[in-house]
Short mmCIF file of N, CA, C and O in Angstrom, two decimals:
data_model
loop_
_atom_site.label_atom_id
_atom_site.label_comp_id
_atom_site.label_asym_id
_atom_site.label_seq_id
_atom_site.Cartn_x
_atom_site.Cartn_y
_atom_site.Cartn_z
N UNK C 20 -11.37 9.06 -85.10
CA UNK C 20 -11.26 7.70 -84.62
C UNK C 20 -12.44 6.88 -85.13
O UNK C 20 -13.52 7.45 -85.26
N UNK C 21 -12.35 5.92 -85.36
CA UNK C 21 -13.06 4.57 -85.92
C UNK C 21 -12.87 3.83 -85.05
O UNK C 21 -11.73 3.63 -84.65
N UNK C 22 -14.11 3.13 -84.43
CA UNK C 22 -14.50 1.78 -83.84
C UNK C 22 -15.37 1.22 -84.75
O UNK C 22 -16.32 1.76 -85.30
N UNK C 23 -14.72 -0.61 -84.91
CA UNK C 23 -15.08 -1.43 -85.96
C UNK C 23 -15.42 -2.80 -84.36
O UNK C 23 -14.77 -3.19 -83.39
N UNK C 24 -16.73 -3.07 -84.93
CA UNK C 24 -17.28 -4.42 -83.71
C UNK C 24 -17.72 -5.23 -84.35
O UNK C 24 -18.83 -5.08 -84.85
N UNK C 25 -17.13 -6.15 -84.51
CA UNK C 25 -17.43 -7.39 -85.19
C UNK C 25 -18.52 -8.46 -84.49
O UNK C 25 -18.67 -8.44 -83.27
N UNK C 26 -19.07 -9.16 -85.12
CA UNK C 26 -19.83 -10.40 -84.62
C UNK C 26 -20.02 -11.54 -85.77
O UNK C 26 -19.36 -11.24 -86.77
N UNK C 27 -20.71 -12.72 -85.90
CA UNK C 27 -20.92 -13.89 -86.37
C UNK C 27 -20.10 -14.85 -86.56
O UNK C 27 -20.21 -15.57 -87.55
N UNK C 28 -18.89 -15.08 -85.41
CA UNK C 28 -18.10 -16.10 -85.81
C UNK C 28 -18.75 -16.95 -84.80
O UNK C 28 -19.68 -16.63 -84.06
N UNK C 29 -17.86 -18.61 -84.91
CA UNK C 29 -18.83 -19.42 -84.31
C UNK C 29 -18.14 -20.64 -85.10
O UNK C 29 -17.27 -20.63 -85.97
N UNK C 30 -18.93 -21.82 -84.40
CA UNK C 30 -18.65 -23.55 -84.98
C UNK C 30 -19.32 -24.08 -85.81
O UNK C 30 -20.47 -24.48 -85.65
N UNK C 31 -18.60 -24.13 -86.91
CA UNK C 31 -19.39 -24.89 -88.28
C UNK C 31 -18.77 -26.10 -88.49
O UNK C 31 -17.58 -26.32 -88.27
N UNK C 32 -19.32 -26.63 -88.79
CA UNK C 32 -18.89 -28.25 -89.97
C UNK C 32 -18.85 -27.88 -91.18
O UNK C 32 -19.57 -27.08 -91.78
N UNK C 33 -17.59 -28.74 -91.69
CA UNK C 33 -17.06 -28.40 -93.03
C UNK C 33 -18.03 -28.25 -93.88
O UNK C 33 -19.07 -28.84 -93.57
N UNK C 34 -18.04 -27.56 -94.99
CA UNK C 34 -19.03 -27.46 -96.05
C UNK C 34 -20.26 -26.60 -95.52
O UNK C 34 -21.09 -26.38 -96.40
N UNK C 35 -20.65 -25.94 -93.99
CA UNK C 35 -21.25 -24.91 -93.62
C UNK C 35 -20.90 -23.63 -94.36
O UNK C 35 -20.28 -23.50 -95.41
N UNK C 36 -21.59 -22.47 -93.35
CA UNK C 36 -21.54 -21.53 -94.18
C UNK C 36 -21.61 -20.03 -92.58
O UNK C 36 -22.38 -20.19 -91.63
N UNK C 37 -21.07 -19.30 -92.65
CA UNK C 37 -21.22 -18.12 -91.44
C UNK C 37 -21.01 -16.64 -92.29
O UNK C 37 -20.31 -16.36 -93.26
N UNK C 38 -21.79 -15.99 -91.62
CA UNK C 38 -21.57 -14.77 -92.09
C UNK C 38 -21.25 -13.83 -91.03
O UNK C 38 -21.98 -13.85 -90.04
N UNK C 39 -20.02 -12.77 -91.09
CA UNK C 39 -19.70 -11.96 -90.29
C UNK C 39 -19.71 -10.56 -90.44
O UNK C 39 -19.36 -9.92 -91.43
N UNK C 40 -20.10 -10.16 -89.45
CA UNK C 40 -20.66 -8.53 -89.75
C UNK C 40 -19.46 -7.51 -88.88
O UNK C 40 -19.01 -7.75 -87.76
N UNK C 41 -19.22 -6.64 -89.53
CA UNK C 41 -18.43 -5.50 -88.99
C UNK C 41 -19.18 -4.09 -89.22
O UNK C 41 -19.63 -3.41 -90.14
N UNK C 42 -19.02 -4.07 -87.71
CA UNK C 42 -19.98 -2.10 -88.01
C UNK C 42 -19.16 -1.44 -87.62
O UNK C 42 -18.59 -1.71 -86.56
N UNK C 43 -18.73 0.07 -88.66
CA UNK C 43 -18.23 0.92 -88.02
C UNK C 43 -18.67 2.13 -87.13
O UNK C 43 -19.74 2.44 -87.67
N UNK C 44 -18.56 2.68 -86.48
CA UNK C 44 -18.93 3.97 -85.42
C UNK C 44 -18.91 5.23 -85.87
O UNK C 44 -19.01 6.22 -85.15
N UNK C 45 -18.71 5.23 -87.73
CA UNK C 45 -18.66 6.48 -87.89
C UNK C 45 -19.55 6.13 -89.85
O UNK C 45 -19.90 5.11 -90.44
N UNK C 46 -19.58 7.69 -90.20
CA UNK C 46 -20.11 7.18 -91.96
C UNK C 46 -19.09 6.23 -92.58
O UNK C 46 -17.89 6.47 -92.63
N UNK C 47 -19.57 5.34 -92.96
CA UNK C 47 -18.61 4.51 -93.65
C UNK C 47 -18.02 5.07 -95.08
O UNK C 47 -17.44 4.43 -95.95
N UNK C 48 -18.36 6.55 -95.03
CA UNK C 48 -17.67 6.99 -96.73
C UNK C 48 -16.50 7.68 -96.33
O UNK C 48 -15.55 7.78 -97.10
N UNK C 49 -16.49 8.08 -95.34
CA UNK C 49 -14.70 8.06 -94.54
C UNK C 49 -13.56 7.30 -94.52
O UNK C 49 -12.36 7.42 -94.25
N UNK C 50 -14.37 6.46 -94.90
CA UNK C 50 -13.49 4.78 -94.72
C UNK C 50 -13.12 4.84 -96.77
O UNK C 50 -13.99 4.99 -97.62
N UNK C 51 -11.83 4.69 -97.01
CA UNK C 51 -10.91 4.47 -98.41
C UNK C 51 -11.73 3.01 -98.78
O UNK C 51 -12.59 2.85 -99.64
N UNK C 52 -11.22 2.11 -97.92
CA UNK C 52 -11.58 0.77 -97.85
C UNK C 52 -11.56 -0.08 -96.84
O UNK C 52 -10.78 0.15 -95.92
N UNK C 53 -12.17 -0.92 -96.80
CA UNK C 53 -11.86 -2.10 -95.59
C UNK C 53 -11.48 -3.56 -95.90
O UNK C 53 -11.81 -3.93 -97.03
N UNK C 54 -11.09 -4.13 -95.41
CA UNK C 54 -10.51 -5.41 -94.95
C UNK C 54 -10.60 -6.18 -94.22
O UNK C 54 -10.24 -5.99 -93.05
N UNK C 55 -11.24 -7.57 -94.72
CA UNK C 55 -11.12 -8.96 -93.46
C UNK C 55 -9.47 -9.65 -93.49
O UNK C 55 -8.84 -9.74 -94.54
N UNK C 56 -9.19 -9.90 -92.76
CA UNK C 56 -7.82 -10.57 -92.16
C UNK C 56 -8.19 -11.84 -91.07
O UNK C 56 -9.07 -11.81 -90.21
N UNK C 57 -7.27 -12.93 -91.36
CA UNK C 57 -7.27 -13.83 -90.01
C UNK C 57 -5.99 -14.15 -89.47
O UNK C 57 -4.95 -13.65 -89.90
N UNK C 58 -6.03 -14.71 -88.84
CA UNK C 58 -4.95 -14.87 -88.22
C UNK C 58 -5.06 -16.71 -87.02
O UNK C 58 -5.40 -16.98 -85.87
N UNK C 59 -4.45 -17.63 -88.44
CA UNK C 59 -4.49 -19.08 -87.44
C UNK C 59 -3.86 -19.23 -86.47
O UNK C 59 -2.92 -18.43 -86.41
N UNK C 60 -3.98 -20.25 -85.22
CA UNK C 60 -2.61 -20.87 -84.70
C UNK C 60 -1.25 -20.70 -84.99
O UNK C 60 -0.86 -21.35 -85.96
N UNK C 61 -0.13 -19.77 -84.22
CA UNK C 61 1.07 -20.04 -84.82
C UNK C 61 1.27 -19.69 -86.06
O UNK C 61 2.36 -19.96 -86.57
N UNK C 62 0.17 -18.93 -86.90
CA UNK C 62 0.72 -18.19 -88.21
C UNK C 62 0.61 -16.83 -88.53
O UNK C 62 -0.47 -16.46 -88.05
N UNK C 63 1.25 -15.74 -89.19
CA UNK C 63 0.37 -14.63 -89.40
C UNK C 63 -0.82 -14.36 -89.98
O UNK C 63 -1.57 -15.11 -90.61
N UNK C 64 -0.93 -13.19 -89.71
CA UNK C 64 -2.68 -12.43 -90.15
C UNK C 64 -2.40 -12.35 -91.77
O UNK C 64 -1.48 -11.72 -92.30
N UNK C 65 -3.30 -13.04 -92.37
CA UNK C 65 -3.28 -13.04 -94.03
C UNK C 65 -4.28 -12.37 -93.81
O UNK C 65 -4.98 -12.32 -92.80
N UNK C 66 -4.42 -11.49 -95.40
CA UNK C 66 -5.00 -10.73 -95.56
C UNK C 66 -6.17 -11.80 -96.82
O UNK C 66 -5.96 -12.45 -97.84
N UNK C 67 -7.59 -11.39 -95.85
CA UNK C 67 -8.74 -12.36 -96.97
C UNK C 67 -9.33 -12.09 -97.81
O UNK C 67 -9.61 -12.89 -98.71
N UNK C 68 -9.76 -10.68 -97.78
CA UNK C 68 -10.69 -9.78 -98.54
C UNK C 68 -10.57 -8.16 -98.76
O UNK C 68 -10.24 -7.41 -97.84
N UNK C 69 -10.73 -7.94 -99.43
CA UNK C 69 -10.88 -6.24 -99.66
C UNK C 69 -12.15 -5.52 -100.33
O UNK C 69 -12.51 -5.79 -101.47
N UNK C 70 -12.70 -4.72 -99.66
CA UNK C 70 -13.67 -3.86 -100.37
C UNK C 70 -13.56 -2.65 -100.46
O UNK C 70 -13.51 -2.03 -99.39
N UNK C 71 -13.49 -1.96 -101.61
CA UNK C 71 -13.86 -0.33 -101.61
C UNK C 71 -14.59 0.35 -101.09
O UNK C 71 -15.61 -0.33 -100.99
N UNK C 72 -14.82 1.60 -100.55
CA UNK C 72 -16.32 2.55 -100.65
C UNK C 72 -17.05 2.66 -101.67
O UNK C 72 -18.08 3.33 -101.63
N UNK C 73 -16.55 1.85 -103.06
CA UNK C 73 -17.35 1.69 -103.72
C UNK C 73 -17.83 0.68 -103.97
O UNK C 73 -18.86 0.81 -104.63
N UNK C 74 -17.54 -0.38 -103.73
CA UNK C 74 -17.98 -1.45 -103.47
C UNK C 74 -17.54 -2.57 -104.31
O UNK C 74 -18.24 -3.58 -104.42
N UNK C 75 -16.30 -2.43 -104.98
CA UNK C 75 -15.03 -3.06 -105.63
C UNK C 75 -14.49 -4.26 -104.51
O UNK C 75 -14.32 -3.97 -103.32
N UNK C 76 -14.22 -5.75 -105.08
CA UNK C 76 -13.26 -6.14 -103.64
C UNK C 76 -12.61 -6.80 -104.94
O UNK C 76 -12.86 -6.62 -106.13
N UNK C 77 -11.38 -7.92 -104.07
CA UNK C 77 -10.79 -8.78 -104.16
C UNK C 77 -10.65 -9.40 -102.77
O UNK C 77 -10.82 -8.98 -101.63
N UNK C 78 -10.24 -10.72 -103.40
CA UNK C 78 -9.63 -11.91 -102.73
C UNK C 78 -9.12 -12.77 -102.61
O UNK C 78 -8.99 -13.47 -103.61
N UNK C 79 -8.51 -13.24 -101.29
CA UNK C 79 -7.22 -14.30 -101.73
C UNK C 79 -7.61 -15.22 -102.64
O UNK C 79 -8.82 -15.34 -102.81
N UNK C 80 -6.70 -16.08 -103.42
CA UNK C 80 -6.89 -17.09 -103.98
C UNK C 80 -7.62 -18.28 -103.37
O UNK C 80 -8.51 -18.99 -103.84
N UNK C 81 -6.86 -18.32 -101.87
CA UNK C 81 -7.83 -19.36 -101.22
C UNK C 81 -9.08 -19.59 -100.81
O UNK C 81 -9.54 -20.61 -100.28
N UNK C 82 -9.75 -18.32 -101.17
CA UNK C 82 -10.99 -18.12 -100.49
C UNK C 82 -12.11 -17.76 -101.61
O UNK C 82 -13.32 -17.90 -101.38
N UNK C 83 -11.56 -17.26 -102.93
CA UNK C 83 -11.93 -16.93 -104.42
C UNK C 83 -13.40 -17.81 -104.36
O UNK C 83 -13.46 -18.69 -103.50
N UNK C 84 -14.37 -17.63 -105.10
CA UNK C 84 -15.58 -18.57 -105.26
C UNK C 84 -16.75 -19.07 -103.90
O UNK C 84 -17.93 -19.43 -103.93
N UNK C 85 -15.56 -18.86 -102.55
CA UNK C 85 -16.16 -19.12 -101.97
C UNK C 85 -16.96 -18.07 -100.66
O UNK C 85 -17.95 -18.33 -99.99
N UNK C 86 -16.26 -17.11 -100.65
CA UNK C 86 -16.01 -15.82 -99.83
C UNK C 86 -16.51 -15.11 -100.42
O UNK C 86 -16.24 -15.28 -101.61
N UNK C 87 -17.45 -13.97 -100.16
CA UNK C 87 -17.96 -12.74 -100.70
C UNK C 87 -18.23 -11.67 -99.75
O UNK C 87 -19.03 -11.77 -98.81
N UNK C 88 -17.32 -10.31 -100.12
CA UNK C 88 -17.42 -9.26 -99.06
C UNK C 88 -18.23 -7.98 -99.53
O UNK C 88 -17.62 -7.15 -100.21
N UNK C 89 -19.21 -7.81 -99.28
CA UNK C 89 -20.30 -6.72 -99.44
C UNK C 89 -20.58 -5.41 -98.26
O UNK C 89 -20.33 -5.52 -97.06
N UNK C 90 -20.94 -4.60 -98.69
CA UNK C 90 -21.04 -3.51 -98.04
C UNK C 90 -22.70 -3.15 -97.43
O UNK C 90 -23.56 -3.84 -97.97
N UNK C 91 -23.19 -2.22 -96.43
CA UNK C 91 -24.26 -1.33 -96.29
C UNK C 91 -23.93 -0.34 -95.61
O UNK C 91 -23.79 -0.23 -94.40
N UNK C 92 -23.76 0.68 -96.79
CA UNK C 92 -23.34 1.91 -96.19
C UNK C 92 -24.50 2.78 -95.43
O UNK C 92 -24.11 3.84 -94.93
N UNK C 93 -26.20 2.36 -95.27
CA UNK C 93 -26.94 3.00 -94.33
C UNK C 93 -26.64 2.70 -93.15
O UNK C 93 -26.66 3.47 -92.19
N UNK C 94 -26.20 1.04 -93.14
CA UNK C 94 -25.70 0.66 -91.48
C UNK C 94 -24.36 0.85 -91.01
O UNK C 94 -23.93 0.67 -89.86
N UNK C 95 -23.69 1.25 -92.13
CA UNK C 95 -21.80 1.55 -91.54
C UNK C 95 -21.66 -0.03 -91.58
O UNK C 95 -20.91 -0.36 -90.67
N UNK C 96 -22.01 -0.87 -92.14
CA UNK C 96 -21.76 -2.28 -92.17
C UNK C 96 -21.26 -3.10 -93.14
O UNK C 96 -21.81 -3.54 -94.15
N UNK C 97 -20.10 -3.26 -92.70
CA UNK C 97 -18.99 -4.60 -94.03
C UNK C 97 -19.40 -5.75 -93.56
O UNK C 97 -19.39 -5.98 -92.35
N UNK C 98 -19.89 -6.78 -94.62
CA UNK C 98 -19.90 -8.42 -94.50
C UNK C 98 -18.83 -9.08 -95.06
O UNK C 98 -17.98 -8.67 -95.84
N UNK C 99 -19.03 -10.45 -94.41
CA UNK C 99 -18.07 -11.35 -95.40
C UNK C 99 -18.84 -12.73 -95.04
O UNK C 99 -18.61 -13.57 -94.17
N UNK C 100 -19.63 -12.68 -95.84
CA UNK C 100 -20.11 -13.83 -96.19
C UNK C 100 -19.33 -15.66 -96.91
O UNK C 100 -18.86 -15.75 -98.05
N UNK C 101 -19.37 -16.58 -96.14
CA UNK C 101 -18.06 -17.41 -95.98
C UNK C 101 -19.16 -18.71 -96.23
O UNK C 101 -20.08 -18.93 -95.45
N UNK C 102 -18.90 -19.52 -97.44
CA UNK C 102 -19.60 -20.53 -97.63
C UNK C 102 -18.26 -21.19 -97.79
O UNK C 102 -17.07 -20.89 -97.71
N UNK C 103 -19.17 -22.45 -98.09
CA UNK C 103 -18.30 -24.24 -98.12
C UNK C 103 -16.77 -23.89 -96.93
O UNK C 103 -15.56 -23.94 -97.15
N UNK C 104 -17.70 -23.49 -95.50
CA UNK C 104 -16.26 -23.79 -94.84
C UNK C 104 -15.17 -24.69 -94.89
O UNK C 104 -15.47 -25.87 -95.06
N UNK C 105 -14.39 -24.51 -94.82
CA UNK C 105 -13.20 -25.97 -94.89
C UNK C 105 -12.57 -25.37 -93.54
O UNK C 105 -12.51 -24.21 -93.13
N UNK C 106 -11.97 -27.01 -92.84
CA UNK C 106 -10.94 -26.74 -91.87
C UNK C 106 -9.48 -25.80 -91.50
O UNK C 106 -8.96 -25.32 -90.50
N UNK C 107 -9.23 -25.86 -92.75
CA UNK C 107 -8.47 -24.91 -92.85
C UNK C 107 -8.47 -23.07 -92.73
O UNK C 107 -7.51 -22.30 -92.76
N UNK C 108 -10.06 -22.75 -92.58
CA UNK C 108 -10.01 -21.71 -92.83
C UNK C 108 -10.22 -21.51 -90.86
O UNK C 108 -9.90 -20.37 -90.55
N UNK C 109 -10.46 -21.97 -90.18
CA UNK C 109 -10.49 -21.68 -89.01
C UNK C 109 -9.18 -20.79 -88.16
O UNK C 109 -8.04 -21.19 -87.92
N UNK C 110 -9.67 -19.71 -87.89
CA UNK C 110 -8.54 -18.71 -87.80
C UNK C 110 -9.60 -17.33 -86.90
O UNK C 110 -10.82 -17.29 -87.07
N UNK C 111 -9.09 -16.64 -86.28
CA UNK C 111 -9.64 -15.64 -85.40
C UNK C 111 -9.70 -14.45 -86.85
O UNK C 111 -8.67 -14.21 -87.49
N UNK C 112 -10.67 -13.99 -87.11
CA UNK C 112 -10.64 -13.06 -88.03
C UNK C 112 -11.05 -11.96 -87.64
O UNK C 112 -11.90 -11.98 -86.75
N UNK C 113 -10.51 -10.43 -88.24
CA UNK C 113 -10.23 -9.14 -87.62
C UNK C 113 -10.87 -8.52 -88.90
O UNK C 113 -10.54 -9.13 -89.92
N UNK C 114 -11.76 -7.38 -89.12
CA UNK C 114 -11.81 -6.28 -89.72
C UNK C 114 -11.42 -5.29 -89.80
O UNK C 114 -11.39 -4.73 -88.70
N UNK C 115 -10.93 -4.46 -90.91
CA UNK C 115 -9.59 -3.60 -91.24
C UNK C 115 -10.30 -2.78 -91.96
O UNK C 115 -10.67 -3.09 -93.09
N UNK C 116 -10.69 -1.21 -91.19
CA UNK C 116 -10.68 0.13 -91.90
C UNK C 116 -9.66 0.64 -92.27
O UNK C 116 -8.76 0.67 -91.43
N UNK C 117 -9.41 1.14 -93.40
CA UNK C 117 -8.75 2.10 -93.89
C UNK C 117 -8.56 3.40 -93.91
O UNK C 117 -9.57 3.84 -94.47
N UNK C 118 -7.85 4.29 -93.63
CA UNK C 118 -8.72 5.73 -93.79
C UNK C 118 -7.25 6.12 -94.34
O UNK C 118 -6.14 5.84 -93.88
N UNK C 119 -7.76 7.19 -95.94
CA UNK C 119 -6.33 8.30 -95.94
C UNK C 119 -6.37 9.66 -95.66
O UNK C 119 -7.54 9.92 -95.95
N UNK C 120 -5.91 10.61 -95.32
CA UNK C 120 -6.34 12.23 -95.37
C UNK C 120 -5.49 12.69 -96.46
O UNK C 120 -4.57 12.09 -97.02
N UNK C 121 -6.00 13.93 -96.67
CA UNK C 121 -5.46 14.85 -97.51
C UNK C 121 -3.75 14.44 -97.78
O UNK C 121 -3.16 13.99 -98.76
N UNK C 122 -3.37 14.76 -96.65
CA UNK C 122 -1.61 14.97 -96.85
C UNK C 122 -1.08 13.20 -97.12
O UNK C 122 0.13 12.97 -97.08
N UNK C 123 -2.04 12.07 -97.36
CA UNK C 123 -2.04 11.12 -97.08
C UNK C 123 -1.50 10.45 -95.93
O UNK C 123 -1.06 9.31 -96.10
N UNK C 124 -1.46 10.87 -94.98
CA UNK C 124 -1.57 10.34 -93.76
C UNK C 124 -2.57 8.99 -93.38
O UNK C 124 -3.68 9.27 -92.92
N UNK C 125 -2.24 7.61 -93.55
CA UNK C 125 -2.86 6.36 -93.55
C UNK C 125 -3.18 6.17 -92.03
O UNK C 125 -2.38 6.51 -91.16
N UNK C 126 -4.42 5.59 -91.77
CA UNK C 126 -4.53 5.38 -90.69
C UNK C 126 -5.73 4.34 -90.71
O UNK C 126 -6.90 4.55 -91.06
N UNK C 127 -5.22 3.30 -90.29
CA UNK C 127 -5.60 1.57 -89.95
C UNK C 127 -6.49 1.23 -88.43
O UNK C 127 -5.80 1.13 -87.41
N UNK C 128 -7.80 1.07 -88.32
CA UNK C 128 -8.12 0.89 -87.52
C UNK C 128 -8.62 -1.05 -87.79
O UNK C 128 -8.82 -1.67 -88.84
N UNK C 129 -8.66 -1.56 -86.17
CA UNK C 129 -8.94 -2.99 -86.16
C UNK C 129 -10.13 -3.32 -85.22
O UNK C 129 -10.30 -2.67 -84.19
N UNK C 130 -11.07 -4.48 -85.65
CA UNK C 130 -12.47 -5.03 -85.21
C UNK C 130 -11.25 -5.24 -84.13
O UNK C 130 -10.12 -4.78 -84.20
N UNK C 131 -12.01 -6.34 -82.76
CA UNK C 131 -11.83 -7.23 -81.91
C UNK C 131 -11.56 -8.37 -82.21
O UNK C 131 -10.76 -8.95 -81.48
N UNK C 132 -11.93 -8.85 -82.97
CA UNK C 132 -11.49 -10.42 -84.14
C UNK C 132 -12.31 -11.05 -83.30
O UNK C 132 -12.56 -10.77 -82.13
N UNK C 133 -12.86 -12.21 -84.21
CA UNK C 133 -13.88 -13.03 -84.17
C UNK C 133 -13.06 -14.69 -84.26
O UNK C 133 -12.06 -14.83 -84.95
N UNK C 134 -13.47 -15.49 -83.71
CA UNK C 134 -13.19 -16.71 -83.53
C UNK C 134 -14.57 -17.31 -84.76
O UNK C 134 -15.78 -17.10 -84.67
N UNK C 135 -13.84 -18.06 -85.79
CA UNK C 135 -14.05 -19.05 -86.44
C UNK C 135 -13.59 -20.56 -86.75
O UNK C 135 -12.49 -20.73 -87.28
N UNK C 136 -14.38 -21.65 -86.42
CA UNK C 136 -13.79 -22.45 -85.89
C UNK C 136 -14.63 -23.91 -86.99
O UNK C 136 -15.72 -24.45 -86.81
N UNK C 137 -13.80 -24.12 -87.87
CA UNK C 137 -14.68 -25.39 -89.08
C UNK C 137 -14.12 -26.86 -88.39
O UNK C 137 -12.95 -27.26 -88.44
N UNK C 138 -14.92 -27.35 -87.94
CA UNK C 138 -14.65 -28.90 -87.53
C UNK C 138 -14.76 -29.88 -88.99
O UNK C 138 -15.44 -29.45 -89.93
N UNK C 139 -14.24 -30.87 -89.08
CA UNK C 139 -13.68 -31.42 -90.24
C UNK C 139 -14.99 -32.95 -90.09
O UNK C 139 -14.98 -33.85 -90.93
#
């Protein structure tokens, strides 16, 4: 089992900047990969970011240039560092471990999600 606890969401003005931290409860080289996700008002959870255990990501188009997701594997700790907020990105956001085993058996653990909130 994996517990992922998120913190740094919060109220920015557009063109701010927040950074959010996810720690996991176990070595983070257990973990395949992880994942930030949000989830607005009335829409589904898009998927924002991805990082490897090696420290490989991608990201959505919408967030490209401006979003950067980094790792510290001494602290079991995924970031996602979030500049030039825009209004639009305001959405409760969740962190997403990955884990596969041997027989590949996938198994998805989720932060508490964080409230991010860009006033215009």
């Amino acid at each position: 089992q994996v517990q992922l606890v998120e913190s740094g969401g919060g109220l920015v003005q557009a063109g701010g900047s927040l950074r959010l931290s996810c720690a996991a409860s176990r070595n983070i080289f257990s973990i395949n990969s992880m994942g930030w996700y949000r989830q607005a008002p009335g829409k589904q959870r898009e998927l924002v970011a991805v990082i490897s255990s090696g420290g490989s990501t991608n990201y959505a188009d919408s967030v490209k240039g401006r979003f950067a997701a980094s790792g510290d594997n001494a602290k079991n700790t995924v970031y996602l560092q979030m500049n030039s907020l825009k209004p639009e990105d305001t959405a409760v956001y969740y962190c997403n471990a990955r884990q596969v085993l041997a027989d590949n058996t996938v198994y998805n653990y989720w932060g508490q999600g964080t409230q991010v909130t860009v006033s215009s």
